[in-house]
Every structure is written in structure tokens, then in C-alpha cells.
Coordinates of C-alpha atoms in Angstrom, one line a residue:
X2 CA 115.4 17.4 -106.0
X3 CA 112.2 17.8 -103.9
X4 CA 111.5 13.8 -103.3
X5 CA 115.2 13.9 -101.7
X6 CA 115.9 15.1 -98.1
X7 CA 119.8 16.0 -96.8
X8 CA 120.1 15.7 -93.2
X9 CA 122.5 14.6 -91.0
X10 CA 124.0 10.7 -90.4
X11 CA 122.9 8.9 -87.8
X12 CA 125.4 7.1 -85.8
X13 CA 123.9 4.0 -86.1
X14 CA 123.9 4.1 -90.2
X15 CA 127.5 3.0 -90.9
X16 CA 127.2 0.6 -93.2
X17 CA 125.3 3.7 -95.9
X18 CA 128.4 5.8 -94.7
X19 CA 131.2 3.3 -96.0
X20 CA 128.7 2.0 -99.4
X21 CA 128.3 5.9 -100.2
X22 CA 132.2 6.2 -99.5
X23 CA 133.7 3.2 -101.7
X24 CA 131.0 3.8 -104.6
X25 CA 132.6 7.5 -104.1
X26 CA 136.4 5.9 -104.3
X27 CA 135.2 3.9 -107.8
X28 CA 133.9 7.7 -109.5
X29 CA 136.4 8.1 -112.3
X30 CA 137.2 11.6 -110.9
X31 CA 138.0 10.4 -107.6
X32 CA 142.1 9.7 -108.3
X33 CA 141.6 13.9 -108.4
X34 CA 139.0 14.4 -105.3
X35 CA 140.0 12.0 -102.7
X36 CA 142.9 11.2 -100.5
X37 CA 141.9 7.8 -100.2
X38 CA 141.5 4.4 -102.6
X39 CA 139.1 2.1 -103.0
X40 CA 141.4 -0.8 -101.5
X41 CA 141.7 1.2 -98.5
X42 CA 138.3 2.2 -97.9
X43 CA 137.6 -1.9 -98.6
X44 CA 140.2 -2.5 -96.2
X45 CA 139.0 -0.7 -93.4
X46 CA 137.5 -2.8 -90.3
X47 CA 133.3 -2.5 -89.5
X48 CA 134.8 -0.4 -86.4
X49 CA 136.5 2.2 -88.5
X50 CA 132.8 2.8 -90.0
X51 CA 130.7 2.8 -87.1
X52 CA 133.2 5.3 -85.2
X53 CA 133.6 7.7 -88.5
X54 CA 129.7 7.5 -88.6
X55 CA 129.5 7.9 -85.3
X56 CA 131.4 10.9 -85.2
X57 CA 129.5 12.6 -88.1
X58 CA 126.5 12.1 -86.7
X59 CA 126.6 14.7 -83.5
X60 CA 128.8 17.0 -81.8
X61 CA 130.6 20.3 -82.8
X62 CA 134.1 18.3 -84.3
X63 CA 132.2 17.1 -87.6
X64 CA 129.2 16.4 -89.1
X65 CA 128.2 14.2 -92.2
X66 CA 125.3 15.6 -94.6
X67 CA 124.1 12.9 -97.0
X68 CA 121.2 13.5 -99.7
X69 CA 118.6 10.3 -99.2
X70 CA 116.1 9.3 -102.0
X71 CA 112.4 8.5 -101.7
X72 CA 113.1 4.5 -100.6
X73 CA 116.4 5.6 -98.4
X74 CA 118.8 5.1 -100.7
X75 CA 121.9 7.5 -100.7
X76 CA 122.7 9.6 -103.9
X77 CA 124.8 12.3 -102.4
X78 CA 127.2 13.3 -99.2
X79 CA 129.7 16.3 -97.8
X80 CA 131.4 16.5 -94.9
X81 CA 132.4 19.3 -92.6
X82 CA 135.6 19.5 -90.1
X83 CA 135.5 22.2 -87.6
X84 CA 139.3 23.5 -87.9
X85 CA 139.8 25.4 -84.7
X86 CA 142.2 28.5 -84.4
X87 CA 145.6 27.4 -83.3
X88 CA 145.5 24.0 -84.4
X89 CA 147.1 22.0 -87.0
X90 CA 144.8 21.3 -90.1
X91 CA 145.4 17.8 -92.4
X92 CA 148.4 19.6 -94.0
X93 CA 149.8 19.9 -90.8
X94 CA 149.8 23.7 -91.2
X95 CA 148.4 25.9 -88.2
X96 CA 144.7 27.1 -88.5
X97 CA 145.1 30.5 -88.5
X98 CA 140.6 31.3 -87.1
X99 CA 138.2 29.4 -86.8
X100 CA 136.3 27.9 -89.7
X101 CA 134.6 24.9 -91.5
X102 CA 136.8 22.6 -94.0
X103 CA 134.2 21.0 -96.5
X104 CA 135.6 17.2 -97.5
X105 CA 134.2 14.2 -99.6
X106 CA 132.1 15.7 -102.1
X107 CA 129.9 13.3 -103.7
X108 CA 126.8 12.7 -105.6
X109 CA 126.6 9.7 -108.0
X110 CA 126.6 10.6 -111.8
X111 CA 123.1 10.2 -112.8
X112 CA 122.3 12.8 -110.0
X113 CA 124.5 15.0 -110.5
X114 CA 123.1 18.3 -112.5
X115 CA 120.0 18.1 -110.3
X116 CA 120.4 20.6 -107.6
X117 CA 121.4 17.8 -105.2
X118 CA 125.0 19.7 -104.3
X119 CA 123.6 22.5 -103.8
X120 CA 121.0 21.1 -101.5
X121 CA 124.2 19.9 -99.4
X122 CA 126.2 22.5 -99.0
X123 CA 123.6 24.7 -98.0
X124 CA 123.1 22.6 -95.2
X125 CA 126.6 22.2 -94.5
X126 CA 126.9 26.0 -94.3
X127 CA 124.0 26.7 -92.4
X128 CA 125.1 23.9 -89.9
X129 CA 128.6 25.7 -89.9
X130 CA 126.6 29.4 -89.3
X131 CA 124.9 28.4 -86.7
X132 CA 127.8 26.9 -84.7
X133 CA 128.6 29.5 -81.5
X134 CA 131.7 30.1 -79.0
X135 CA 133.4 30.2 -80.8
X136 CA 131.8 31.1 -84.2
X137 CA 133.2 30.1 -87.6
X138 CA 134.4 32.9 -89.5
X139 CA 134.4 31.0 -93.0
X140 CA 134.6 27.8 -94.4
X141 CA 137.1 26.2 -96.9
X142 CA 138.0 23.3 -98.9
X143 CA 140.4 22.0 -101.8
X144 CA 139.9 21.1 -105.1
X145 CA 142.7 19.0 -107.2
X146 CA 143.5 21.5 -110.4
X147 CA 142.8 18.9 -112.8
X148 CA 139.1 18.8 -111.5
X149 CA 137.5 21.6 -113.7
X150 CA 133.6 20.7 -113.3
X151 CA 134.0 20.8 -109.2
X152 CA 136.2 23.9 -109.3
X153 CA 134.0 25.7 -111.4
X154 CA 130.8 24.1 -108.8
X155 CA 132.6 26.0 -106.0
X156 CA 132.9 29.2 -107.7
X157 CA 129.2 29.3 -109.1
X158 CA 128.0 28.5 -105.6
X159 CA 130.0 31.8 -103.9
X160 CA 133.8 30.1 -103.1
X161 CA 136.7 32.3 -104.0
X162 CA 140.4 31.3 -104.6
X163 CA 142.6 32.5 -102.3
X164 CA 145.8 31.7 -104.1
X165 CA 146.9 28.7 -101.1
X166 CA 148.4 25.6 -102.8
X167 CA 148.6 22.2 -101.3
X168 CA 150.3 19.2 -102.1
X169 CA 148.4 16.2 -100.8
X170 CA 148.6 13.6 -104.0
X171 CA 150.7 10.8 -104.5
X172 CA 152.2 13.0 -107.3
X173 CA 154.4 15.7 -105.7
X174 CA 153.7 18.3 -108.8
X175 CA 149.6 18.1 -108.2
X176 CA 148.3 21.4 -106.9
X177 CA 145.1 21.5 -104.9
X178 CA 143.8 24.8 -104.7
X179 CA 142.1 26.3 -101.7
X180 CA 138.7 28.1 -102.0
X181 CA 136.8 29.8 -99.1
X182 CA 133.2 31.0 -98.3
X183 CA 133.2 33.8 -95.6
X184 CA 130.7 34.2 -93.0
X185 CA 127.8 35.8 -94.6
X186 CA 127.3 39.3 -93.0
X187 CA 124.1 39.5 -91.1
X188 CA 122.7 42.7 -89.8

């Protein structure tokens, strides 16, 4: 873990963004942990890339964290969404405060184990804590309930089932559950 460093995307890296994405797509856990398939992601113009990267790369909307290896290659990524109170989330359901939505877990298999997730959410979470006016009051995300190993990731690293279902697969009896992280109390 210590030769890697997580950090943000840079605007200008688009073309790691989409690579990290479609080797992502061909995980055989990803029919379970994506919304999207590899087709699609193939699919996709250079424009859609360098505006997704773009987007990820600065701003208070969204923000890409990917785990880099000694000669810059990319083992590992997470996303955040900033979900604003009042708004409608990707289920088209209103946010109900204001909070982080974790999305596109991924570090490639023979990382995985290493401390590398870990590494990324932290920094997803401390980038979401340290967001101001207004603050984020937790952050969430959803794991497919055929995905054991990530579900039981999120709990071991502090996420609690609230007990929310959504139904975002192409099969209408899949449950993905939601799990939160509050706003660590500081004082």
C-alpha cells in the first residue's frame, strides 16, 4: 500500500478514467456493482470521457479518487456525488440533507486485500468532511444484495444499513441496499 498514492483525477487524464472504468465493467462482479456495461462504457465518445474526467477532477458537484502505482498505472478508484437537500438523487427520489453518495468502487483483483480501499475511501470521506456551506451530514451508497465481500467491506469500514431498498438492475426483483456513514462528531 505505501508505494501507491490516492489523489484526485486530473481533468486532463481521461483516457486512465475510461481504461480504469471498462477494466471495471469486465470484473466478474460488476453485473452486481455497476449500472453500466462494458458495451456501453466502449461505446461512449472521447468527449463523454474528457467531460466525466473533467468534472471529477475539481469543483464541489463530484470528485474522482483513484489509487496510482509506482509507474502511474491505476489499480483502484471511487467516486463521490454531492446530493444536495431538496434535490432528486439517481433514483429520482428527493434528497432529504445534504450528503456524499460513494459510486464505482473498484480496485483490480490482485490488489484487492491490500489496504488499497480503504486508502480511498478515506480520502473520499475526508474530501466529503471538509466540504462547507453547506456541510455534508453523511455519506451513502448502495450495494447489490448478491454482493457479499463489498457489503461486508462497508460494514467493517463503519457503514450501517438503514433498511432503504432500491431497484436499479435490469432484473426488477434485485434489491440494492443502502448503507450510510454519518458525519463523524468532532468536538
Amino acid at each position: 500500500m505505501n508505494q501507491y498514492v490516492i489523489r484526485p483525477v486530473r481533468g486532463d487524464e481521461w483516457d486512465k478514467v475510461k481504461e480504469l472504468r471498462i477494466a471495471a465493467l469486465k470484473d466478474p462482479a460488476a453485473p452486481v456493482a455497476f449500472l453500466e456495461t462494458v458495451a456501453e462504457a466502449e461505446g461512449r465518445p472521447d468527449e463523454f470521457w474528457q467531460a466525466r474526467a473533467e468534472g471529477a477532477s475539481h469543483g464541489r458537484s463530484a470528485r474522482q479518487f483513484i489509487a496510482e502505482g509506482p509507474g502511474g498505472e491505476w489499480v483502484g478508484s471511487v467516486t463521490v456525488l454531492v446530493e444536495e437537500s431538496g434535490s432528486a438523487d439517481i433514483f429520482d427520489q428527493v434528497i432529504e440533507r445534504d450528503q456524499g453518495h460513494l459510486v464505482g468502487v473498484f480496485v483490480r483483483p490482485e490488489q484487492r486485500g491490500t489496504g488499497l480501499t480503504e486508502g480511498l475511501f478515506r480520502a473520499a470521506l475526508d474530501w466529503c468532511w471538509s466540504l462547507e456551506q453547506p456541510a455534508l451530514e453523511c455519506v451513502r451508497l448502495f450495494v447489490h444484495e448478491d454482493n457479499a465481500r463489498a457489503e461486508a467491506f462497508y460494514r467493517r469500514f463503519g457503514f450501517e444499513a438503514t433498511g432503504t431498498v432500491a431497484y436499479v438492475s435490469a432484473d426488477p426483483s434485485a434489491k440494492d441496499l443502502e448503507y450510510v456513514f454519518p458525519r463523524p462528531v468532532t468536538g
